[in-house]
PDB file of C-alpha atoms in Angstrom:
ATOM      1  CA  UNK A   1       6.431  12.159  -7.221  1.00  0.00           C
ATOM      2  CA  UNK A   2       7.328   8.574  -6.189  1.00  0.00           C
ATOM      3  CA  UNK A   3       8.425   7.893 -10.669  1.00  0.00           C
ATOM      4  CA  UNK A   4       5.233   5.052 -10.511  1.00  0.00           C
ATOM      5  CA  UNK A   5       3.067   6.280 -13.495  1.00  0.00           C
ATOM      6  CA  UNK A   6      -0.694   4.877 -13.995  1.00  0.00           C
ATOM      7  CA  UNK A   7      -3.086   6.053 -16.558  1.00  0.00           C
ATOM      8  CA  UNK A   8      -6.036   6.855 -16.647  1.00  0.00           C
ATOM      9  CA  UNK A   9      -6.708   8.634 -13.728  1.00  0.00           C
ATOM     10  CA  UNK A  10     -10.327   8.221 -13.746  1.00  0.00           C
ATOM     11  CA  UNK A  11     -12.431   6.111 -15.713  1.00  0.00           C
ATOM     12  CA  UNK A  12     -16.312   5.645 -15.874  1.00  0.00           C
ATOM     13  CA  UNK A  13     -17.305   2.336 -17.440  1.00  0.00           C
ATOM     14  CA  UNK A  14     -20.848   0.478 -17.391  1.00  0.00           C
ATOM     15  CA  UNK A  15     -21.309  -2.819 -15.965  1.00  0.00           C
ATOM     16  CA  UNK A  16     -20.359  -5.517 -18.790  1.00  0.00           C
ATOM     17  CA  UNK A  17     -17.365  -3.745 -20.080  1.00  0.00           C
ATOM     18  CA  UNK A  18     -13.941  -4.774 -20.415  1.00  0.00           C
ATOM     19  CA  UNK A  19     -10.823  -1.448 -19.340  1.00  0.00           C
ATOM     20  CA  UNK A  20      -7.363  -1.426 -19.179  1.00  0.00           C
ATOM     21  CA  UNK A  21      -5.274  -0.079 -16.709  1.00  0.00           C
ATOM     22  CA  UNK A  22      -1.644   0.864 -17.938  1.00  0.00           C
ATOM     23  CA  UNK A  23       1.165   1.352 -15.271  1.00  0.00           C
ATOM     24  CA  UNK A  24       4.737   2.312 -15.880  1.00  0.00           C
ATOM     25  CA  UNK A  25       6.975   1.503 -12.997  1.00  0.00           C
ATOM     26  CA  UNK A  26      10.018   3.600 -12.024  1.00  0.00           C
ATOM     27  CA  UNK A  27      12.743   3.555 -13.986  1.00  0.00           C
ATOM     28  CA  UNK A  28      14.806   0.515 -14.003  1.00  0.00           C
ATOM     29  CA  UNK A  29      12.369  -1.390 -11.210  1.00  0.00           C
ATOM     30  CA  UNK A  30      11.631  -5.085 -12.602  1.00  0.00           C
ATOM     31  CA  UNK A  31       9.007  -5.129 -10.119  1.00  0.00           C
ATOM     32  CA  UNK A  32       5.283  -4.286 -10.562  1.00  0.00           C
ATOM     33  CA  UNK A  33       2.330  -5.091  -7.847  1.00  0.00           C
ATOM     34  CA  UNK A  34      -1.075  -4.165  -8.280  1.00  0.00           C
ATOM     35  CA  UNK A  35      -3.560  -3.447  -5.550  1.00  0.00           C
ATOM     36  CA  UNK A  36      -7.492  -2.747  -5.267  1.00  0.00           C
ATOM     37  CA  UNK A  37      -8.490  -0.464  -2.506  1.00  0.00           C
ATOM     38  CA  UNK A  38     -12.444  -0.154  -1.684  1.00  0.00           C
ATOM     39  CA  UNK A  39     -14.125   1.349   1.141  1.00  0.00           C
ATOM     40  CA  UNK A  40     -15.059  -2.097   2.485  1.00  0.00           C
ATOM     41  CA  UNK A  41     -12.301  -4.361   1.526  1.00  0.00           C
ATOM     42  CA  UNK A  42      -9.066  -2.070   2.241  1.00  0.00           C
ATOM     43  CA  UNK A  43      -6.004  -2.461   0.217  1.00  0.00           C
ATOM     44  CA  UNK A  44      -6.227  -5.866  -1.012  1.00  0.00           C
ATOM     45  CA  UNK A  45      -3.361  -7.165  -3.227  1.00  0.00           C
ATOM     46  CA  UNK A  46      -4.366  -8.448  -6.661  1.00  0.00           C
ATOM     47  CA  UNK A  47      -1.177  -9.539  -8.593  1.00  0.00           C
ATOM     48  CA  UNK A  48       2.965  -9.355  -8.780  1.00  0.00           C
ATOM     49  CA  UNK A  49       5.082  -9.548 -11.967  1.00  0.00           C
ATOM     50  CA  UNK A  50       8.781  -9.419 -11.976  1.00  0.00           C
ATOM     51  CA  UNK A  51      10.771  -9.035 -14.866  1.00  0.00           C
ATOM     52  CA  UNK A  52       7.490  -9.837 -17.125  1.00  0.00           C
ATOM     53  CA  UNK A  53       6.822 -13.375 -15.410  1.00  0.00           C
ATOM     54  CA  UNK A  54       4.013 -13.553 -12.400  1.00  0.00           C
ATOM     55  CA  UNK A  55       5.643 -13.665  -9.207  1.00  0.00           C
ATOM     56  CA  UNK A  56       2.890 -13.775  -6.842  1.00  0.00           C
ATOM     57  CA  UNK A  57      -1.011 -13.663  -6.903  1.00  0.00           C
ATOM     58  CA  UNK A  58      -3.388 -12.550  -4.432  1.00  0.00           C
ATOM     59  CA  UNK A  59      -7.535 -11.895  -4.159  1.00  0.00           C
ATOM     60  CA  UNK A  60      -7.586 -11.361  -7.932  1.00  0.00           C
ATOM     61  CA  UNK A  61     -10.490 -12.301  -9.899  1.00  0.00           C
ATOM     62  CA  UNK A  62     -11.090 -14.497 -12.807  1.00  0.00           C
ATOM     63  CA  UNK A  63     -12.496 -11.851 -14.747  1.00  0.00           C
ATOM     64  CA  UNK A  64      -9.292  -9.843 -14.146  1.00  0.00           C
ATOM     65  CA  UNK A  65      -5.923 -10.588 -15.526  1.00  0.00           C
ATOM     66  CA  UNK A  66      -2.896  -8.276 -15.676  1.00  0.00           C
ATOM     67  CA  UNK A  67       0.887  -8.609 -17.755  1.00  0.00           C
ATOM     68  CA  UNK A  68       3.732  -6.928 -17.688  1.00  0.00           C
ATOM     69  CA  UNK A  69       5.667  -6.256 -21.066  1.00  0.00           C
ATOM     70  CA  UNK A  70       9.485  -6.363 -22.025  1.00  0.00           C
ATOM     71  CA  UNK A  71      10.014  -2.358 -21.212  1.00  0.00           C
ATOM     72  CA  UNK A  72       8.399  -3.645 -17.872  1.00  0.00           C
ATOM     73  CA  UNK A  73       5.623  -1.297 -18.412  1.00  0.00           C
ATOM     74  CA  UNK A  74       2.508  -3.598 -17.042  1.00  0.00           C
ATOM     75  CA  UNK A  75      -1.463  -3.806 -17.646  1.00  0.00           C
ATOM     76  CA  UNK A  76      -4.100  -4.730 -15.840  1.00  0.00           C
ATOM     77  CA  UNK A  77      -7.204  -5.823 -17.472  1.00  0.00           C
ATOM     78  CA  UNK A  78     -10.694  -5.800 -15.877  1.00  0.00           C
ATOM     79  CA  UNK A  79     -13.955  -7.738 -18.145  1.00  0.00           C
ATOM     80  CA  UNK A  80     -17.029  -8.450 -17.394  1.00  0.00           C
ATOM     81  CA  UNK A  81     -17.462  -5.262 -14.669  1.00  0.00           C
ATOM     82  CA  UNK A  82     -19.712  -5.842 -12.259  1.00  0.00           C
ATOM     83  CA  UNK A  83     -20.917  -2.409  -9.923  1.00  0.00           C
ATOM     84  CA  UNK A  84     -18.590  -3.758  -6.771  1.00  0.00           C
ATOM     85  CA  UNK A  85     -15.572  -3.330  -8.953  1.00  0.00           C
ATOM     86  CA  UNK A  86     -15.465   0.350  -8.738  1.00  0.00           C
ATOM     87  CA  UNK A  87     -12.392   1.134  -6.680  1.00  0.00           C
ATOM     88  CA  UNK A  88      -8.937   2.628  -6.941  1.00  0.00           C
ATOM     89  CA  UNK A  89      -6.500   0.652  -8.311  1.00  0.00           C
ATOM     90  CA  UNK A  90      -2.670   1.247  -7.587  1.00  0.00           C
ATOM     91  CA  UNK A  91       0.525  -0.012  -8.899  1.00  0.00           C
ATOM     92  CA  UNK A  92       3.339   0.100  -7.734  1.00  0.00           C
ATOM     93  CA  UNK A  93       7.186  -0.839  -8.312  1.00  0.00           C
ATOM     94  CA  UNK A  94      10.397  -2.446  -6.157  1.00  0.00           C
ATOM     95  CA  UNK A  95      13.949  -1.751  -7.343  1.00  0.00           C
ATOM     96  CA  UNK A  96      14.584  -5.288  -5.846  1.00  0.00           C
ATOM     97  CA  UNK A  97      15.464  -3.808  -2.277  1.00  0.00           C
ATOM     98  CA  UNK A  98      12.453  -3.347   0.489  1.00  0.00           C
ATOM     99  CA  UNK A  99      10.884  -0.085  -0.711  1.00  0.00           C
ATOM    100  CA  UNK A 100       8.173   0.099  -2.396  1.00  0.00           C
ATOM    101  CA  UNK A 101       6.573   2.974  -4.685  1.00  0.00           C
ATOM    102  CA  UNK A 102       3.430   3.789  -5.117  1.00  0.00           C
ATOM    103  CA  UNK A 103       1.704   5.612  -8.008  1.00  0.00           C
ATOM    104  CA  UNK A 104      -1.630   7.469  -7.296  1.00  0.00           C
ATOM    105  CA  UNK A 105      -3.845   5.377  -8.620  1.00  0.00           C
ATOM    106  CA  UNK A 106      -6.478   4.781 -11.002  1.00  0.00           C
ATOM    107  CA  UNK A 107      -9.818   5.804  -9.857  1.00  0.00           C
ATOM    108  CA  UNK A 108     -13.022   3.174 -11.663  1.00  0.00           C
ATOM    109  CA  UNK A 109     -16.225   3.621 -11.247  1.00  0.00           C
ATOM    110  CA  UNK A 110     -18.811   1.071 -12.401  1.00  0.00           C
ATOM    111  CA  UNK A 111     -22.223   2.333 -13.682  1.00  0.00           C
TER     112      UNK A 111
ATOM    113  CA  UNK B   1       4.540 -17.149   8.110  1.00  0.00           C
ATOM    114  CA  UNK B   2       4.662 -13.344   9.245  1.00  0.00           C
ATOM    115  CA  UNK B   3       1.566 -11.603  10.037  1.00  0.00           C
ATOM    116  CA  UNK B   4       0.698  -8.183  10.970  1.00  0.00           C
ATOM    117  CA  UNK B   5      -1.895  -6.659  13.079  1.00  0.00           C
ATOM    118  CA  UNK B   6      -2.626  -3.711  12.742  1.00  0.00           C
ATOM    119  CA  UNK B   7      -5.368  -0.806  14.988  1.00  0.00           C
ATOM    120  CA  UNK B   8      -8.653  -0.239  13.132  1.00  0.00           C
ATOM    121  CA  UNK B   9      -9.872   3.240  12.936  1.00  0.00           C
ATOM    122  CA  UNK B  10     -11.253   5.827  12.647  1.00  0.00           C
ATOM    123  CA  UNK B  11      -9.006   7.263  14.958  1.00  0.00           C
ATOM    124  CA  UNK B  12      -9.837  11.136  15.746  1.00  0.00           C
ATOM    125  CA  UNK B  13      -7.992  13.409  17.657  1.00  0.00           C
ATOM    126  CA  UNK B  14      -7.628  17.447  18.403  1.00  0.00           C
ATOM    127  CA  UNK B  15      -4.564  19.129  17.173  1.00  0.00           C
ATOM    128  CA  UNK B  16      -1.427  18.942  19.227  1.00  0.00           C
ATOM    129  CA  UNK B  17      -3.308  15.958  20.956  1.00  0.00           C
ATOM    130  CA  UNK B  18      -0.303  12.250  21.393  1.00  0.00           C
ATOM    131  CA  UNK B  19      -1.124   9.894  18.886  1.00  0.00           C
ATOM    132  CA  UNK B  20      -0.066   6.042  18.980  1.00  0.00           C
ATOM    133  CA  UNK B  21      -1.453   3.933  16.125  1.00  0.00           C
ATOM    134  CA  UNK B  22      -0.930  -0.203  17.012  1.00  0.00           C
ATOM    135  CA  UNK B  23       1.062  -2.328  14.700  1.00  0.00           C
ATOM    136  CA  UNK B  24       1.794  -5.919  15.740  1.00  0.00           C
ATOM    137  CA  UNK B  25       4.481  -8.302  14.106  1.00  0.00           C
ATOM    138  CA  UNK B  26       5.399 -11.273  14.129  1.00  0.00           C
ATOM    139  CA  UNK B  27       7.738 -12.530  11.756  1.00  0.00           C
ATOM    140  CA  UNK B  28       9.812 -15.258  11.711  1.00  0.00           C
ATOM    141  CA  UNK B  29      13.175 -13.795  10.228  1.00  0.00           C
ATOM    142  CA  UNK B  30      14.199 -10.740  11.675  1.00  0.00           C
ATOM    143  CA  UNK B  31      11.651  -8.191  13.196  1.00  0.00           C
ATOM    144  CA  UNK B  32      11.234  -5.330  11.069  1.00  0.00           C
ATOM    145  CA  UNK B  33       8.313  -2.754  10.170  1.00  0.00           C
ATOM    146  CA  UNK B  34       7.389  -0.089   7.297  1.00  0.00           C
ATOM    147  CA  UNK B  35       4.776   2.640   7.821  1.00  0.00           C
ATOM    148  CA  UNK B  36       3.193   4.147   4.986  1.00  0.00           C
ATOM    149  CA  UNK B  37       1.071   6.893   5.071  1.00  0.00           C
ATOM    150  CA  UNK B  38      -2.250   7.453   2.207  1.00  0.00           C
ATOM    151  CA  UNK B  39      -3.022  11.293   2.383  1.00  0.00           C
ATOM    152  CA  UNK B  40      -6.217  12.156   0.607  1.00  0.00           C
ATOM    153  CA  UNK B  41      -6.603  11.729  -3.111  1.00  0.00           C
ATOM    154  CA  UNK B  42      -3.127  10.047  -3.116  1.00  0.00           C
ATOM    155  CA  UNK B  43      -1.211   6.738  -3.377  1.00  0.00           C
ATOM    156  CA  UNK B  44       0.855   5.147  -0.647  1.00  0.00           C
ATOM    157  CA  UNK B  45       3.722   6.733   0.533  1.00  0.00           C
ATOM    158  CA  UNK B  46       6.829   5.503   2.659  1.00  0.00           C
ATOM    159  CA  UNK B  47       6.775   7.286   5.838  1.00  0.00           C
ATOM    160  CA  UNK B  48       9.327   5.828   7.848  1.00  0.00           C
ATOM    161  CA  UNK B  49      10.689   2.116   8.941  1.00  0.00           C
ATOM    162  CA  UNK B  50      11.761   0.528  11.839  1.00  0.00           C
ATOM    163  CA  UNK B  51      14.480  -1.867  12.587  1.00  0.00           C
ATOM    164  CA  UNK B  52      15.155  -4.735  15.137  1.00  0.00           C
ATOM    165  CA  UNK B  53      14.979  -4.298  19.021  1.00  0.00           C
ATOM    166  CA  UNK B  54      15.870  -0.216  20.356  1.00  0.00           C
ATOM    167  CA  UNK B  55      16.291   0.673  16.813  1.00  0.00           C
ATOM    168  CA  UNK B  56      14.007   3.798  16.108  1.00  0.00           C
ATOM    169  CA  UNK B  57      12.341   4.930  12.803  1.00  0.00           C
ATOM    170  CA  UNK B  58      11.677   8.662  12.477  1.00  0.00           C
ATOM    171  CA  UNK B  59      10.257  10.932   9.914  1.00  0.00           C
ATOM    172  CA  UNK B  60       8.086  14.251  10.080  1.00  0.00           C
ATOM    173  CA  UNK B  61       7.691  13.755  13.627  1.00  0.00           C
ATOM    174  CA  UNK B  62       6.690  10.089  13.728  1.00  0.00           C
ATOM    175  CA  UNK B  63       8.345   7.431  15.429  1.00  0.00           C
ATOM    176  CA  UNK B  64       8.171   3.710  15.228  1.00  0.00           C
ATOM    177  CA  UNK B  65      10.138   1.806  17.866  1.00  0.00           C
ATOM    178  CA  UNK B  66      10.191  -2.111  18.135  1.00  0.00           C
ATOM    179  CA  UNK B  67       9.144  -3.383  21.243  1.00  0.00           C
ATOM    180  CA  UNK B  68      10.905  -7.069  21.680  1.00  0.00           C
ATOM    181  CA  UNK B  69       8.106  -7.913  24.683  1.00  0.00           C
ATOM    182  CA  UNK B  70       5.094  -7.282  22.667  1.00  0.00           C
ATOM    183  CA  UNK B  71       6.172  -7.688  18.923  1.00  0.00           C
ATOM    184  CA  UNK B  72       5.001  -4.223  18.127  1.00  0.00           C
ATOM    185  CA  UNK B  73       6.002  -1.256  16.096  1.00  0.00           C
ATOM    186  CA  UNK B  74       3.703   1.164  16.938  1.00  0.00           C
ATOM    187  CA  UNK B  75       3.704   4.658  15.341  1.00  0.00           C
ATOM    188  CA  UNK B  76       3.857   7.403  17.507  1.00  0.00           C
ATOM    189  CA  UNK B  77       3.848  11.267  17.277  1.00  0.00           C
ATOM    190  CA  UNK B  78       4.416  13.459  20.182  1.00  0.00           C
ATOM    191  CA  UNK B  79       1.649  16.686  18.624  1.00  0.00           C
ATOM    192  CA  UNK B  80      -0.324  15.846  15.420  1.00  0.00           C
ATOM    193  CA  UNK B  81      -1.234  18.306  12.974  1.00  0.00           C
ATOM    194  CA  UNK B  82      -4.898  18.774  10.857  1.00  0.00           C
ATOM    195  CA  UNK B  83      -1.985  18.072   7.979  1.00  0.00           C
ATOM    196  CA  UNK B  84      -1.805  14.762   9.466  1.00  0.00           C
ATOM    197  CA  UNK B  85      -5.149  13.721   8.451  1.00  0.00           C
ATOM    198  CA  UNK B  86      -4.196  10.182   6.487  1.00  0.00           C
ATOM    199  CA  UNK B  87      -4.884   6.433   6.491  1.00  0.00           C
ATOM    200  CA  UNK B  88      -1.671   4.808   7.764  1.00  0.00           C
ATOM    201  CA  UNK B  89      -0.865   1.194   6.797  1.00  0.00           C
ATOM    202  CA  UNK B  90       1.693  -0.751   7.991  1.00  0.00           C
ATOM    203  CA  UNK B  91       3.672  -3.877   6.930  1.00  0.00           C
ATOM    204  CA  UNK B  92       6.207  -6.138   6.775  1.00  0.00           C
ATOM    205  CA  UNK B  93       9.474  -5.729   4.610  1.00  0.00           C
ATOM    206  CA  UNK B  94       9.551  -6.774   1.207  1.00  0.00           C
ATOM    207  CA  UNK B  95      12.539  -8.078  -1.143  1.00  0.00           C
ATOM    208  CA  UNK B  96      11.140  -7.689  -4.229  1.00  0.00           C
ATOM    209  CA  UNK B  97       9.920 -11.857  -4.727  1.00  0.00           C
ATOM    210  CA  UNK B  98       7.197 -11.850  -1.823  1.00  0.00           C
ATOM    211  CA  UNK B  99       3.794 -10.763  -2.052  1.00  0.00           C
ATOM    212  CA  UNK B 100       3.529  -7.294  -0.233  1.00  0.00           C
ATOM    213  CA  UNK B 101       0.848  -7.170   2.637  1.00  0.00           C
ATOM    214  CA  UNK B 102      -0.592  -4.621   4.218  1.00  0.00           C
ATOM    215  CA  UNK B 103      -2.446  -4.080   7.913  1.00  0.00           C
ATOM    216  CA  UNK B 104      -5.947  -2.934   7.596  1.00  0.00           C
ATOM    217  CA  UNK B 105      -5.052   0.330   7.976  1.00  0.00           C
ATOM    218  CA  UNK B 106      -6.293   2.898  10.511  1.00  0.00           C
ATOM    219  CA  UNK B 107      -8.099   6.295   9.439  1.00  0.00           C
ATOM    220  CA  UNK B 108      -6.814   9.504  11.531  1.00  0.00           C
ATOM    221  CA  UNK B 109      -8.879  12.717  11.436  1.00  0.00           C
ATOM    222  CA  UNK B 110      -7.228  15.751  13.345  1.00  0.00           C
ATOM    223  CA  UNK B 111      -9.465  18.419  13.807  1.00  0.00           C
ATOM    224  CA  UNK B 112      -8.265  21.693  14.643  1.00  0.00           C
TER     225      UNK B 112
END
């Protein structure tokens, strides 16, 4: 159990819709990444947030925006889904040193 | 700016069979390497890192050395196991203000 909590677990959506994917990072980690993994794109980093501000942004999509709240618990939100967004999403947390922790992910498929 | 390199799988192999999975690095500060390891159904997991030149990582049976001559770090394990069936990423350290990069990652299969 790396402490990195996301929820749901799986989610089934159709295309159009708007989800929210909730993380809560290990205790006391002001860190928070979040990642897309498809078969055909690998792990592709989407966003950072550190201490509630955005640290770093990757491949992340208009249509997707993420925050991360004062008890550092963060969100990632996903509108307008389109059938190539199914994929398993991860977050994960940094305690500020050069670990990181991943949790196990939030599977979406797109119908 | 750092980049890695990193195999592309599938890699498959027989049980008890050497496996070496290719990592390149180059970085511009100092020459470090994590491996993580993605079993099925899971999230990323730390498996082991590696540190500067003759400095050697080790965890269930892996090792990651850094090679100065070729900027490598690659993952190595001496008898694999069907256990050791995974997708194994590798990157760069991170300090907690960087974005966190991964290689492509390279798909083992051992079959028994």
């Amino acid at each position: 159990d790396s402490g990195v909590t996301q929820t749901p677990k799986h989610l089934i959506t159709a295309t159009g819709q708007r989800v929210t994917l909730r993380c809560s990072p290990r205790s006391g980690d002001l860190s928070v990444y979040w990642y897309q993994q498809s078969l055909d794109q690998g792990l592709q980093f989407l966003i950072q947030y550190y201490n509630g501000e955005e640290r770093a942004k990757g491949n992340i999509l208009e249509r997707f925006s993420a925050q991360q709240f004062p008890d550092l618990h963060s969100e990632l939100n996903l509108s307008s889904l389109e059938l190539g967004d199914s994929a398993l999403y991860f977050c994960a947390s940094n305690p500020g040193g050069n670990t990181i922790y991943f949790g196990e992910g939030s599977w979406l498929t797109v119908v | 700016g750092d980049s890695v390199t990193q195999m592309e799988g599938p890699v498959t192999l027989s049980e008890e069979a050497f496996l070496t999975i290719n990592c390149t690095y180059t970085a511009t500060g100092y020459p470090s390497l994590f491996w993580y390891v993605q079993y099925p159904g899971e999230g990323l997991q730390l498996l082991l890192k590696a540190t500067k030149a003759d400095d050697k990582g080790s965890n269930k049976g892996f090792e990651a050395t850094y090679r100065k001559e070729t900027t490598s770090f690659h993952l190595e394990k001496g008898s694999v196991q069907v256990s050791d069936s995974a997708v194994y990423f590798c990157a760069p350290p991170n300090f907690g203000n960087e974005k966190l990069t991964f290689g492509t990652g390279t798909r083992l299969t051992i079959i028994p």
